[in-house]
Short mmCIF file of C-alpha atoms in Angstrom, two decimals:
data_model
loop_
_atom_site.label_atom_id
_atom_site.label_comp_id
_atom_site.label_asym_id
_atom_site.label_seq_id
_atom_site.Cartn_x
_atom_site.Cartn_y
_atom_site.Cartn_z
CA MET A 15 -14.18 -36.67 43.34
CA ASP A 16 -12.91 -36.02 46.71
CA SER A 17 -15.12 -34.40 49.47
CA SER A 18 -13.70 -31.47 49.74
CA LEU A 19 -13.79 -30.88 45.76
CA ALA A 20 -17.12 -31.72 45.77
CA ALA A 21 -18.00 -29.49 48.58
CA ARG A 22 -16.47 -26.76 46.42
CA LEU A 23 -18.39 -27.41 44.00
CA ASP A 24 -21.60 -27.32 45.86
CA ALA A 25 -20.88 -23.95 47.31
CA LEU A 26 -20.41 -23.13 43.50
CA PHE A 27 -23.69 -23.63 43.30
CA ALA A 28 -25.60 -23.18 46.43
CA PRO A 29 -26.87 -19.69 44.83
CA TYR A 30 -29.04 -21.63 42.47
CA GLN A 31 -30.60 -24.11 44.64
CA ARG A 32 -34.15 -22.13 45.24
CA SER A 33 -37.50 -23.17 45.12
CA ASP A 34 -38.76 -19.99 43.35
CA THR A 35 -36.30 -19.50 40.86
CA PRO A 36 -35.15 -21.84 37.88
CA GLY A 37 -32.06 -22.74 37.85
CA LEU A 38 -29.39 -25.27 36.09
CA VAL A 39 -27.70 -28.81 35.69
CA VAL A 40 -24.19 -29.72 36.21
CA GLY A 41 -22.03 -32.55 34.70
CA ILE A 42 -18.49 -33.04 35.18
CA ALA A 43 -16.48 -36.20 34.30
CA HIS A 44 -12.37 -36.08 35.05
CA GLY A 45 -10.42 -38.87 34.51
CA ASP A 46 -12.77 -40.68 32.33
CA ALA A 47 -15.44 -40.89 35.46
CA LEU A 48 -18.54 -39.34 36.42
CA ARG A 49 -17.55 -36.47 39.36
CA TYR A 50 -20.36 -34.49 39.75
CA ARG A 51 -23.92 -34.84 37.94
CA ARG A 52 -26.71 -32.17 39.76
CA GLY A 53 -29.43 -30.16 39.16
CA PHE A 54 -30.34 -26.82 40.83
CA GLY A 55 -33.60 -24.61 41.10
CA MET A 56 -36.72 -25.69 39.11
CA ALA A 57 -37.45 -26.90 35.67
CA SER A 58 -40.63 -25.49 36.34
CA LEU A 59 -41.87 -22.73 38.47
CA GLU A 60 -45.53 -22.71 36.64
CA HIS A 61 -46.01 -26.93 37.95
CA SER A 62 -43.47 -26.66 41.32
CA VAL A 63 -40.97 -29.04 38.98
CA ALA A 64 -37.17 -29.25 40.16
CA ASN A 65 -34.33 -29.67 38.20
CA THR A 66 -32.79 -32.79 38.20
CA PRO A 67 -29.65 -34.52 36.33
CA TYR A 68 -32.26 -36.57 33.81
CA THR A 69 -34.21 -32.86 32.93
CA ARG A 70 -34.46 -31.97 29.29
CA MET A 71 -32.56 -28.64 27.90
CA ARG A 72 -32.39 -26.49 25.01
CA ILE A 73 -28.53 -26.16 24.01
CA GLY A 74 -28.77 -23.59 22.09
CA SER A 75 -25.73 -23.15 19.83
CA VAL A 76 -24.26 -26.18 20.74
CA THR A 77 -25.90 -27.70 17.74
CA LYS A 78 -23.79 -26.00 15.38
CA HIS A 79 -20.98 -28.49 15.63
CA PHE A 80 -23.40 -31.15 14.98
CA ALA A 81 -24.75 -29.42 12.34
CA CYS A 82 -21.10 -29.88 10.44
CA LEU A 83 -20.90 -33.05 11.56
CA ALA A 84 -23.66 -33.60 9.29
CA ALA A 85 -22.29 -31.79 6.56
CA MET A 86 -19.05 -34.02 6.40
CA LEU A 87 -20.27 -37.32 6.82
CA LEU A 88 -21.90 -36.15 3.04
CA ALA A 89 -19.07 -34.92 2.61
CA GLU A 90 -17.13 -38.50 3.42
CA ALA A 91 -19.61 -40.11 1.21
CA GLY A 92 -18.89 -37.69 -1.98
CA LYS A 93 -22.06 -35.85 -1.82
CA LEU A 94 -21.17 -32.89 -0.40
CA ASP A 95 -18.23 -30.89 -1.44
CA ILE A 96 -18.14 -27.63 1.40
CA ASP A 97 -15.68 -25.67 -0.72
CA ALA A 98 -18.03 -25.54 -3.20
CA PRO A 99 -20.04 -21.98 -3.26
CA ALA A 100 -23.19 -22.49 -0.99
CA ARG A 101 -25.30 -21.13 -4.29
CA SER A 102 -24.27 -24.87 -6.34
CA TYR A 103 -26.64 -26.30 -3.67
CA LEU A 104 -29.23 -23.28 -2.54
CA PRO A 105 -29.49 -21.11 -5.62
CA GLU A 106 -32.29 -19.01 -4.45
CA LEU A 107 -29.25 -16.89 -2.70
CA PRO A 108 -28.23 -13.90 -4.33
CA ALA A 109 -25.14 -14.16 -6.33
CA ARG A 110 -21.93 -11.72 -5.22
CA ASP A 111 -18.50 -11.22 -6.49
CA SER A 112 -17.61 -13.83 -3.63
CA ASP A 113 -19.72 -16.52 -3.29
CA PRO A 114 -19.55 -17.75 0.08
CA THR A 115 -18.68 -21.54 0.52
CA LEU A 116 -20.47 -24.35 2.97
CA ARG A 117 -17.49 -24.01 4.52
CA GLN A 118 -17.43 -20.52 4.88
CA PHE A 119 -20.98 -20.54 6.47
CA MET A 120 -19.90 -22.99 8.81
CA ASN A 121 -16.42 -20.74 10.39
CA HIS A 122 -18.58 -17.71 10.48
CA SER A 123 -17.02 -16.28 7.61
CA GLY A 124 -19.21 -15.91 4.45
CA GLY A 125 -20.29 -12.47 5.48
CA GLU A 126 -23.59 -12.86 5.05
CA ARG A 127 -26.39 -11.01 6.88
CA CYS A 128 -28.28 -13.29 9.41
CA PHE A 129 -32.32 -13.71 9.12
CA LEU A 130 -33.00 -14.12 12.72
CA ASP A 131 -30.91 -10.54 13.51
CA LEU A 132 -33.08 -8.81 10.74
CA PHE A 133 -36.04 -10.41 11.96
CA MET A 134 -35.24 -9.58 15.55
CA LEU A 135 -34.79 -6.05 14.25
CA THR A 136 -37.61 -5.93 12.38
CA GLN A 137 -40.47 -7.64 14.25
CA GLY A 138 -38.77 -9.03 18.08
CA LEU A 139 -39.84 -12.58 19.39
CA SER A 140 -42.95 -12.21 16.45
CA MET A 141 -43.21 -16.34 15.58
CA VAL A 142 -41.78 -17.11 11.80
CA PRO A 143 -42.90 -19.37 9.81
CA ALA A 144 -41.15 -22.27 8.35
CA GLY A 145 -39.17 -21.09 4.87
CA ALA A 146 -39.15 -17.71 6.51
CA ALA A 147 -35.38 -17.99 7.13
CA LEU A 148 -34.19 -18.73 3.11
CA ALA A 149 -36.49 -15.89 1.80
CA MET A 150 -35.03 -13.13 3.75
CA GLN A 151 -31.52 -14.73 2.97
CA ALA A 152 -32.22 -14.79 -0.44
CA ARG A 153 -33.78 -11.21 -0.47
CA GLN A 154 -30.34 -9.46 0.72
CA SER A 155 -28.93 -7.49 -1.43
CA GLU A 156 -25.92 -6.80 0.53
CA HIS A 157 -23.86 -8.31 2.97
CA ASN A 158 -21.64 -7.74 6.17
CA PHE A 159 -18.23 -8.44 3.76
CA PRO A 160 -16.83 -9.95 1.78
CA ALA A 161 -16.43 -13.86 2.15
CA GLY A 162 -13.01 -15.11 4.04
CA GLU A 163 -11.98 -11.22 5.15
CA ARG A 164 -12.99 -12.04 8.94
CA ALA A 165 -15.92 -13.49 10.98
CA MET A 166 -19.04 -12.11 12.35
CA TYR A 167 -21.39 -14.66 13.92
CA THR A 168 -24.21 -15.64 12.53
CA ASN A 169 -27.29 -18.27 12.85
CA GLY A 170 -28.35 -17.76 8.91
CA GLY A 171 -25.12 -19.53 7.67
CA TYR A 172 -26.45 -23.00 9.59
CA GLN A 173 -29.85 -22.30 8.83
CA MET A 174 -29.04 -22.47 5.04
CA LEU A 175 -26.27 -25.46 5.88
CA SER A 176 -29.19 -27.51 7.66
CA ILE A 177 -31.74 -26.83 4.30
CA VAL A 178 -28.54 -27.90 2.18
CA ILE A 179 -28.36 -31.00 4.85
CA GLU A 180 -32.20 -31.85 3.81
CA ARG A 181 -31.88 -31.27 -0.08
CA ILE A 182 -28.72 -33.80 -0.38
CA SER A 183 -29.51 -36.40 2.22
CA GLY A 184 -33.58 -36.51 1.47
CA MET A 185 -34.11 -36.70 4.85
CA SER A 186 -35.47 -33.63 7.22
CA PHE A 187 -32.65 -32.12 9.16
CA GLU A 188 -33.92 -33.95 12.32
CA ALA A 189 -34.55 -37.17 10.97
CA PHE A 190 -30.93 -36.91 9.84
CA LEU A 191 -29.38 -36.18 13.08
CA ALA A 192 -31.43 -38.98 14.68
CA GLU A 193 -30.16 -41.50 12.57
CA HIS A 194 -26.65 -40.69 11.86
CA LEU A 195 -25.44 -39.30 14.89
CA PHE A 196 -28.10 -39.53 18.05
CA GLY A 197 -28.67 -43.45 17.21
CA PRO A 198 -25.14 -44.51 17.10
CA MET A 199 -23.84 -42.84 20.02
CA GLY A 200 -26.93 -43.87 22.14
CA MET A 201 -27.91 -40.17 23.22
CA ILE A 202 -31.08 -41.22 23.66
CA ASP A 203 -32.58 -37.96 25.43
CA THR A 204 -31.38 -35.88 22.50
CA ILE A 205 -33.52 -34.63 19.73
CA ALA A 206 -33.67 -31.75 17.22
CA ALA A 207 -36.75 -29.79 18.27
CA PRO A 208 -37.23 -27.24 15.61
CA HIS A 209 -39.66 -24.86 17.54
CA ASP A 210 -40.65 -24.52 21.37
CA MET A 211 -44.53 -25.57 20.86
CA GLN A 212 -43.86 -29.25 21.10
CA ILE A 213 -44.49 -30.86 24.29
CA LEU A 214 -41.28 -32.67 25.27
CA PRO A 215 -41.48 -35.22 27.96
CA GLY A 216 -39.03 -34.31 30.73
CA MET A 217 -38.12 -30.54 29.27
CA ALA A 218 -37.43 -27.88 31.66
CA THR A 219 -39.17 -24.33 30.93
CA LEU A 220 -37.17 -22.08 29.71
CA HIS A 221 -37.45 -18.85 31.23
CA VAL A 222 -36.99 -14.72 31.40
CA ARG A 223 -36.86 -12.05 33.66
CA ASP A 224 -39.34 -9.93 33.21
CA ALA A 225 -39.10 -5.39 34.36
CA THR A 226 -41.05 -6.22 37.40
CA GLY A 227 -38.56 -9.08 38.87
CA GLY A 228 -41.08 -11.60 37.85
CA TRP A 229 -40.76 -14.24 35.20
CA GLU A 230 -42.18 -14.82 31.66
CA ARG A 231 -42.03 -18.02 29.74
CA GLY A 232 -39.07 -17.94 27.09
CA LEU A 233 -39.84 -19.15 23.31
CA LEU A 234 -37.44 -19.61 20.12
CA PRO A 235 -39.54 -16.89 17.82
CA GLY A 236 -39.98 -19.37 14.56
CA TRP A 237 -41.50 -22.52 13.94
CA ARG A 238 -38.38 -23.62 11.78
CA CYS A 239 -35.06 -23.55 14.32
CA LEU A 240 -32.29 -25.82 12.89
CA GLY A 241 -28.32 -26.59 13.00
CA GLU A 242 -28.48 -23.15 14.35
CA GLY A 243 -29.27 -23.71 17.43
CA ALA A 244 -32.18 -26.78 17.85
CA ILE A 245 -31.19 -29.88 19.64
CA VAL A 246 -32.85 -30.52 23.36
CA SER A 247 -30.50 -32.89 25.52
CA THR A 248 -29.68 -34.31 28.72
CA LEU A 249 -26.15 -33.90 30.80
CA ASP A 250 -25.60 -37.91 30.27
CA ASP A 251 -26.56 -37.82 26.25
CA MET A 252 -24.23 -34.60 26.54
CA LEU A 253 -21.27 -36.18 28.41
CA ARG A 254 -21.58 -39.42 26.34
CA TRP A 255 -20.52 -36.57 23.54
CA ILE A 256 -17.91 -34.93 24.99
CA ALA A 257 -15.96 -37.88 25.70
CA HIS A 258 -16.51 -38.67 21.94
CA LEU A 259 -15.36 -35.47 20.82
CA ARG A 260 -12.25 -35.56 22.77
CA GLY A 261 -10.89 -39.47 22.44
CA GLU A 262 -11.56 -42.45 19.85
CA LYS A 263 -14.25 -41.15 17.38
CA ARG A 264 -17.10 -43.80 16.30
CA ILE A 265 -18.17 -41.52 14.33
CA GLY A 266 -16.78 -39.68 11.19
CA SER A 267 -13.29 -40.31 10.02
CA ALA A 268 -9.93 -39.05 10.77
CA ALA A 269 -9.69 -36.42 7.76
CA THR A 270 -13.50 -35.48 9.13
CA TRP A 271 -11.99 -34.82 12.35
CA ARG A 272 -9.11 -32.92 10.94
CA GLU A 273 -11.58 -30.19 9.33
CA MET A 274 -14.02 -29.93 12.27
CA LEU A 275 -11.03 -29.17 14.38
CA THR A 276 -9.04 -26.73 11.51
CA PRO A 277 -9.32 -23.30 13.11
CA VAL A 278 -10.65 -20.78 10.13
CA ARG A 279 -7.42 -19.07 8.41
CA PHE A 280 -9.02 -15.05 6.52
CA ASN A 281 -8.01 -13.97 3.32
CA ASN A 282 -5.33 -12.17 4.83
CA GLY A 283 -3.44 -15.36 6.07
CA GLU A 284 -4.71 -14.48 9.87
CA VAL A 285 -5.96 -17.50 11.96
CA GLY A 286 -9.14 -17.50 14.14
CA THR A 287 -10.39 -19.25 17.11
CA TYR A 288 -13.41 -20.79 15.38
CA SER A 289 -13.51 -24.06 13.43
CA LEU A 290 -16.54 -26.06 12.38
CA GLY A 291 -18.83 -25.30 15.38
CA LEU A 292 -16.39 -25.06 17.61
CA MET A 293 -13.91 -22.83 19.36
CA GLN A 294 -10.52 -23.32 20.48
CA THR A 295 -8.81 -21.51 23.20
CA ARG A 296 -7.17 -21.27 26.26
CA TYR A 297 -7.34 -20.06 29.89
CA ARG A 298 -4.91 -20.01 32.66
CA SER A 299 -2.29 -22.22 30.37
CA VAL A 300 -4.92 -24.75 29.44
CA SER A 301 -6.40 -25.54 26.19
CA MET A 302 -10.05 -25.57 25.96
CA LEU A 303 -12.51 -27.06 23.08
CA HIS A 304 -15.84 -25.67 23.58
CA HIS A 305 -18.72 -23.91 22.22
CA SER A 306 -21.88 -22.29 24.17
CA GLY A 307 -25.23 -21.71 23.27
CA GLY A 308 -28.23 -19.64 24.08
CA SER A 309 -32.14 -19.62 23.61
CA ILE A 310 -35.21 -17.41 24.81
CA GLY A 311 -34.35 -18.14 28.45
CA GLY A 312 -31.99 -20.62 29.04
CA ALA A 313 -27.90 -20.98 27.83
CA CYS A 314 -25.54 -24.09 27.68
CA GLN A 315 -22.06 -24.46 28.21
CA MET A 316 -19.86 -27.63 26.81
CA LEU A 317 -16.32 -27.64 27.12
CA THR A 318 -13.63 -30.05 27.43
CA VAL A 319 -9.85 -29.44 28.79
CA PRO A 320 -8.30 -32.75 26.68
CA GLU A 321 -4.95 -32.87 28.41
CA HIS A 322 -6.64 -33.27 31.59
CA GLY A 323 -9.63 -35.43 30.46
CA LEU A 324 -12.00 -33.18 32.32
CA ASP A 325 -15.71 -32.30 31.01
CA ILE A 326 -17.79 -29.69 31.60
CA VAL A 327 -21.67 -29.72 30.41
CA ILE A 328 -23.69 -26.76 32.20
CA MET A 329 -27.28 -26.01 31.01
CA THR A 330 -29.53 -23.35 32.58
CA ASN A 331 -33.15 -22.41 31.90
CA ALA A 332 -33.28 -18.99 33.07
CA ASP A 333 -31.54 -15.77 31.11
CA THR A 334 -29.89 -14.60 34.30
CA ILE A 335 -27.27 -17.54 34.92
CA ASN A 336 -24.21 -17.47 32.93
CA PRO A 337 -22.90 -21.15 32.34
CA ILE A 338 -19.26 -19.86 30.56
CA ALA A 339 -18.42 -17.61 33.73
CA LEU A 340 -19.64 -20.94 35.89
CA SER A 341 -17.63 -23.25 33.14
CA LYS A 342 -14.43 -21.13 34.33
CA ARG A 343 -14.75 -21.82 37.88
CA VAL A 344 -14.79 -25.38 37.26
CA ILE A 345 -11.92 -25.09 35.89
CA ASP A 346 -10.33 -23.53 38.53
CA ILE A 347 -11.42 -25.49 41.34
CA VAL A 348 -10.91 -29.34 39.69
CA LEU A 349 -7.63 -27.78 37.86
CA GLU A 350 -6.36 -25.96 40.60
CA ALA A 351 -2.86 -27.43 40.64
CA HIS A 352 -2.67 -27.44 37.05
CA LEU A 353 -3.25 -23.96 36.06
CA SER A 354 -1.38 -20.22 35.71
CA PRO A 355 -1.58 -17.30 37.69
CA VAL A 356 -4.73 -15.02 35.44
CA GLU A 357 -2.43 -14.50 32.55
CA SER A 358 -3.55 -10.49 32.50
CA ARG A 359 -5.48 -8.43 34.76
CA PRO A 360 -8.79 -5.84 34.53
CA ALA A 361 -8.62 -2.27 32.95
CA THR A 362 -9.49 -0.43 35.86
CA SER A 363 -11.48 3.22 35.45
CA VAL A 364 -8.59 4.89 37.85
CA GLU A 365 -5.70 3.78 35.53
CA TYR A 366 -7.55 4.47 32.22
CA PRO A 367 -9.71 7.07 32.35
CA ALA A 368 -8.82 8.52 29.43
CA TRP A 369 -10.29 5.28 27.74
CA LEU A 370 -13.93 6.48 29.02
CA GLY A 371 -16.47 7.35 26.19
CA THR A 372 -18.17 6.99 23.26
CA TYR A 373 -17.33 5.65 19.64
CA HIS A 374 -18.13 6.04 16.05
CA SER A 375 -16.50 5.42 12.71
CA ARG A 376 -19.20 7.23 10.11
CA GLU A 377 -17.43 4.87 7.19
CA THR A 378 -17.79 1.64 8.92
CA GLY A 379 -20.38 2.14 11.12
CA ALA A 380 -18.51 0.57 14.29
CA TYR A 381 -20.29 2.12 17.37
CA CYS A 382 -18.98 1.20 21.43
CA GLU A 383 -18.61 2.69 24.14
CA ILE A 384 -15.83 2.43 27.16
CA VAL A 385 -17.96 2.60 30.76
CA ASP A 386 -16.89 2.14 34.34
CA ARG A 387 -18.76 -0.93 35.92
CA ASP A 388 -17.44 -1.10 39.38
CA GLY A 389 -14.47 0.32 38.68
CA THR A 390 -13.47 -1.70 35.68
CA LEU A 391 -13.84 -0.90 32.12
CA HIS A 392 -16.47 -2.52 29.58
CA LEU A 393 -16.88 -2.44 26.14
CA ILE A 394 -20.91 -1.81 25.04
CA HIS A 395 -20.61 -2.97 21.37
CA HIS A 396 -23.21 -1.44 19.09
CA ASN A 397 -25.15 -0.16 21.90
CA LEU A 398 -26.13 -3.65 23.32
CA VAL A 399 -26.14 -1.99 27.28
CA ILE A 400 -27.43 -5.25 28.33
CA HIS A 401 -24.01 -7.18 27.84
CA PRO A 402 -21.26 -5.10 28.74
CA LEU A 403 -17.74 -7.09 27.98
CA PRO A 404 -14.73 -6.58 30.90
CA LEU A 405 -11.89 -5.50 29.08
CA LYS A 406 -8.13 -6.29 30.24
CA LEU A 407 -5.15 -5.23 29.87
CA VAL A 408 -2.63 -6.90 27.31
CA PRO A 409 0.99 -7.75 28.56
CA ASN A 410 4.07 -6.04 26.35
CA ARG A 411 1.28 -4.22 24.41
CA PRO A 412 1.40 -0.76 26.02
CA ARG A 413 -2.04 1.16 25.49
CA THR A 414 -3.87 -1.73 23.96
CA LEU A 415 -7.18 -3.21 25.69
CA ALA A 416 -8.74 -6.67 24.87
CA LEU A 417 -11.72 -8.66 24.93
CA ASP A 418 -11.56 -12.25 25.81
CA ASP A 419 -11.26 -14.82 22.85
CA GLY A 420 -14.88 -15.04 21.05
CA PRO A 421 -16.07 -16.83 18.36
CA GLU A 422 -14.88 -14.02 15.88
CA GLY A 423 -11.27 -13.85 17.81
CA ALA A 424 -9.84 -11.31 20.25
CA LEU A 425 -10.57 -7.95 19.79
CA TYR A 426 -8.06 -5.25 20.34
CA LEU A 427 -8.80 -1.51 21.30
CA LYS A 428 -5.35 1.13 21.43
CA LEU A 429 -6.66 4.77 21.82
CA HIS A 430 -4.65 7.19 19.84
CA SER A 431 -2.07 9.47 21.98
CA ASP A 432 -4.61 12.40 21.80
CA GLY A 433 -7.60 10.42 23.13
CA THR A 434 -9.56 11.47 19.62
CA ARG A 435 -9.50 8.47 18.47
CA LEU A 436 -9.78 4.90 19.14
CA ASP A 437 -8.51 2.02 16.89
CA MET A 438 -10.00 -1.06 16.47
CA THR A 439 -8.72 -4.75 15.22
CA GLN A 440 -10.07 -8.03 14.92
CA CYS A 441 -9.31 -11.05 12.68
CA GLY A 442 -6.31 -8.92 11.39
CA GLN A 443 -8.87 -6.02 9.97
CA SER A 444 -8.40 -2.86 11.36
CA GLN A 445 -10.83 0.34 11.76
CA THR A 446 -10.64 3.64 13.18
CA LEU A 447 -13.24 5.29 14.98
CA ASP A 448 -13.19 8.78 16.31
CA ARG A 449 -14.62 9.96 20.00
CA LEU A 450 -17.84 11.69 19.65
CA ALA A 451 -18.77 14.92 21.98
CA ASN A 452 -19.72 13.97 25.16
CA ALA A 453 -22.75 17.15 25.13
CA ALA A 454 -25.21 14.72 22.68
CA PRO A 455 -27.88 16.75 20.44
CA HIS A 456 -31.31 17.54 22.04
CA ALA A 457 -33.81 15.12 20.43
CA ALA A 458 -35.94 17.59 19.10
CA ASP A 459 -32.80 19.29 16.96
CA ALA A 460 -32.31 15.59 15.89
CA ALA A 461 -35.94 14.90 14.77
CA ASN A 462 -35.92 18.20 12.03
CA GLY A 463 -35.50 16.41 8.80
CA LEU A 464 -35.59 13.11 10.49
CA VAL A 465 -38.71 12.73 11.69
CA GLY A 466 -41.06 10.56 8.57
CA ARG A 467 -41.17 6.89 6.97
CA TYR A 468 -38.73 4.81 5.53
CA VAL A 469 -38.57 1.23 4.16
CA SER A 470 -35.85 -1.53 3.38
CA LEU A 471 -36.20 -3.79 0.39
CA ASP A 472 -33.51 -6.32 1.91
CA ALA A 473 -35.45 -6.20 5.94
CA ASP A 474 -38.96 -6.47 4.21
CA ALA A 475 -39.56 -3.38 6.53
CA LEU A 476 -41.63 -0.28 7.06
CA ALA A 477 -39.50 2.30 9.59
CA ILE A 478 -41.68 4.73 11.17
CA ILE A 479 -39.98 7.40 12.81
CA LYS A 480 -41.83 9.83 15.64
CA GLN A 481 -40.93 12.38 17.89
CA GLU A 482 -42.71 12.12 21.18
CA SER A 483 -42.89 15.13 23.53
CA ASN A 484 -39.04 15.57 23.73
CA ALA A 485 -38.11 11.61 23.04
CA LEU A 486 -37.72 10.02 19.13
CA ALA A 487 -39.13 6.99 18.53
CA MET A 488 -38.81 4.00 15.71
CA SER A 489 -41.45 1.49 15.27
CA VAL A 490 -40.42 -1.01 12.43
CA GLN A 491 -42.89 -2.83 10.81
CA GLY A 492 -41.92 -6.75 9.42
CA ARG A 493 -43.75 -9.11 7.49
CA HIS A 494 -44.68 -10.91 10.56
CA GLY A 495 -44.40 -8.55 13.29
CA ALA A 496 -43.51 -5.42 14.57
CA ALA A 497 -40.46 -3.88 17.04
CA HIS A 498 -40.71 -0.34 18.91
CA TYR A 499 -37.16 1.45 19.83
CA ARG A 500 -36.16 4.42 21.88
CA LEU A 501 -33.97 6.79 19.53
CA ASP A 502 -30.80 8.78 21.35
CA PRO A 503 -29.11 11.19 19.16
CA LYS A 504 -25.45 10.90 19.74
CA SER A 505 -24.16 13.01 17.12
CA ASN A 506 -25.33 15.06 14.65
CA ASP A 507 -25.97 12.23 12.22
CA MET A 508 -25.83 9.44 14.18
CA LEU A 509 -28.17 7.62 16.97
CA ALA A 510 -28.22 4.51 18.78
CA PHE A 511 -31.42 2.46 19.24
CA THR A 512 -32.49 0.59 22.46
CA PRO A 513 -35.85 -1.50 22.67
CA HIS A 514 -39.25 0.40 23.64
CA ASP A 515 -40.77 -2.56 25.33
CA PRO A 516 -39.75 -6.67 26.20
CA SER A 517 -41.54 -7.74 22.75
CA SER A 518 -38.47 -5.69 20.69
CA MET A 519 -34.55 -7.22 20.52
CA ALA A 520 -32.07 -5.17 18.88
CA TYR A 521 -29.65 -2.74 19.72
CA GLY A 522 -27.47 -1.06 17.83
CA ALA A 523 -26.63 2.39 16.08
CA MET A 524 -28.17 4.27 12.92
CA ARG A 525 -26.10 6.63 10.31
CA LEU A 526 -28.13 9.04 8.36
CA SER A 527 -27.51 10.58 4.76
CA ARG A 528 -29.06 14.13 4.51
CA ASP A 529 -30.29 16.25 1.44
CA GLY A 530 -29.02 19.53 0.16
CA SER A 531 -31.69 21.01 2.46
CA GLY A 532 -30.87 18.89 5.85
CA ASN A 533 -33.70 16.67 5.18
CA THR A 534 -32.57 12.74 6.40
CA SER A 535 -33.20 10.69 2.89
CA CYS A 536 -31.61 7.47 4.35
CA PHE A 537 -30.48 6.10 7.63
CA ARG A 538 -28.65 2.74 7.45
CA LEU A 539 -29.04 0.20 10.84
CA ASP A 540 -25.84 -1.42 12.49
CA THR A 541 -25.89 -3.92 15.13
CA TRP A 542 -23.74 -6.92 16.10
CA ARG A 543 -24.40 -9.10 13.40
CA THR A 544 -25.85 -6.91 11.07
CA ARG A 545 -23.95 -3.94 9.01
CA ASN A 546 -25.58 -1.50 7.05
CA LEU A 547 -29.12 -2.05 6.66
CA LEU A 548 -30.53 0.38 4.56
CA PHE A 549 -33.82 2.45 5.18
CA THR A 550 -35.15 5.08 2.14
CA ARG A 551 -37.16 7.51 2.92
CA ILE A 552 -41.00 7.46 0.85
CA ASP A 553 -42.60 10.43 0.04
CA ASP A 554 -46.05 9.54 -0.13
CA GLY A 555 -47.47 12.21 2.01
CA THR A 556 -48.39 9.84 5.09
CA THR A 557 -47.66 11.94 8.22
CA PRO A 558 -46.35 9.67 10.21
#
C-alpha cells in the first residue's frame, strides 16, 4: 500500500488513537498481500494496556457463519439434514403448523422468538445459567411469524443449531470448532468462549459508556453463548479466514459452499440478502460478502470485496464505535478508482416534512417514528431510540424511502398521499401503519384501568405496572433477574417502553386489550425481535 493510502487510513482511525478510551484493531489485505494492520486506543483502561494487532477480541455474530459451516460439515458426512424440521433433532421445541427447519434457523426465516431478546426484555443483563436458552425456546406457545414467510434476525436459532451440532457430533460446540475449523486453518489464537468470566491471555476488555461519560465493563449476560456469538479471535486469524472465504477452500466441499452462499428464498418467492450466516450486498457498484457482530461493549465487521481482493477486519472493544460505517470508509479510500458515485442520497426533512411523525399498526404491532436528525430523516423502529436509522431516497420509486439492506433485506416505506398512513414493505410482505395523533394521552389518564399485575407464560415473567407521580412505570421480574421500564402513552391503547436503568435493555411498544369496563385485561409487547408477547392480568387482590 502506497504511503498516501496509508496516510488516509491513519487519518480515518486517528480519532481512536487515545490513551484514555478503548478503541479498535484494523486489518486490511488487498491483492493477496497484507496492507494495513494496526491497533488504536486501549485494550484495558483498568490496566493501561494498549490495543495492538495481536489483541484478541470478540467477533460477536460473525461467529454465525462458522456455526453454519460446522453444521454443513456434518451434513457432508451424512449425519445431518439441514432441511429437516428442527424438532427432528430438538424434540423439546414446541410443535407448530409449519415447523422451522435447521436451514431456516440459519437464514433467520424460521419465525421463532429469540431467547436472548426475551431474557433482555424480562431481566436485562442478569446472568442466565447454561440450559436456560433451550428452556426458554421450548416454552414458546406462539411465534413471530410462520416459518419461511419472511426474515427476522434471531440469536435463538443459532443457539439451537449449536445444540444440534453437539448432539450429532458427540462433541462440545467449542471442541468441534477447534478440531474441524480453527485447527485446520491454523487459527491458533481463535477459540469459542462461552462466557466472559474466563481469563483469556491477550484479550481486550469490553467497555460500555455509562451515563456520566465514564466506562463500565461489558459482559455477555449468560454462561453459555454458542453459535450466536461465542468466538474470540485476532486480526491475523480473521484475515487468514477471510482469504479462505473468498478464495480456494480448504474446508468444506464445493456443494457446501454453494449452500453457504445461496440467499434465502421466502415462501412468496422473494429472495433476501442473507444466506447461511453471511450477507451479500452491494455498495457503490461493488459486491460485498460480509457479516457484523456485536457484544456488550464491543463490535466487529468482517468484509470482503472478492472481485477486487479486498479483505477488511475491524474489531472494537467500545460500544461507541461503529465498525460497519468504518469498513465502508475503508472501501471508499482503497477502491476509490473503481467505485461509482453514491447510488442514492439521504432524505432531508426540508424536502419531506410530511413524513415526520409516529406510526403504528394495531393489527401487526409494527411501530415506528420518523424523526429529524441533523436535517435528515431517520427511522426509529419499535422505539429503539438509541439506534435511529438513516432513510434514503429510492430512484424511480416516487414517495418511497428505504433503509440500507440489513439481514432481513431492504425495508421500504411509502407515505399515502393524504399523509395518514404509511406502508412498510420487507421480504415482499407489506403492512399499513396509521399515523398517531401528535397529542398523546396524559400518563394519569392512561393509568386508569392499566395499573396492576400481569403474567406471561411464554416469557416466564411477572410484570407490575405502577403510576409514580405523573409517570407510568413497568417492572418485569423474570426467572433470573428483573428489568425496569418507563411507559409513555402514544395513543389510547398503545404505549412505548424505554429502559429505566442501565441494566435494562429492551425497547418496544405495548398494545392494550380492554374489557367491557375499560380495564386492561391483557397486553402484548412488540420489540425489534419479539412480536405479540402476551401478558395477562392477574386478579389476585395484590396492590402493585
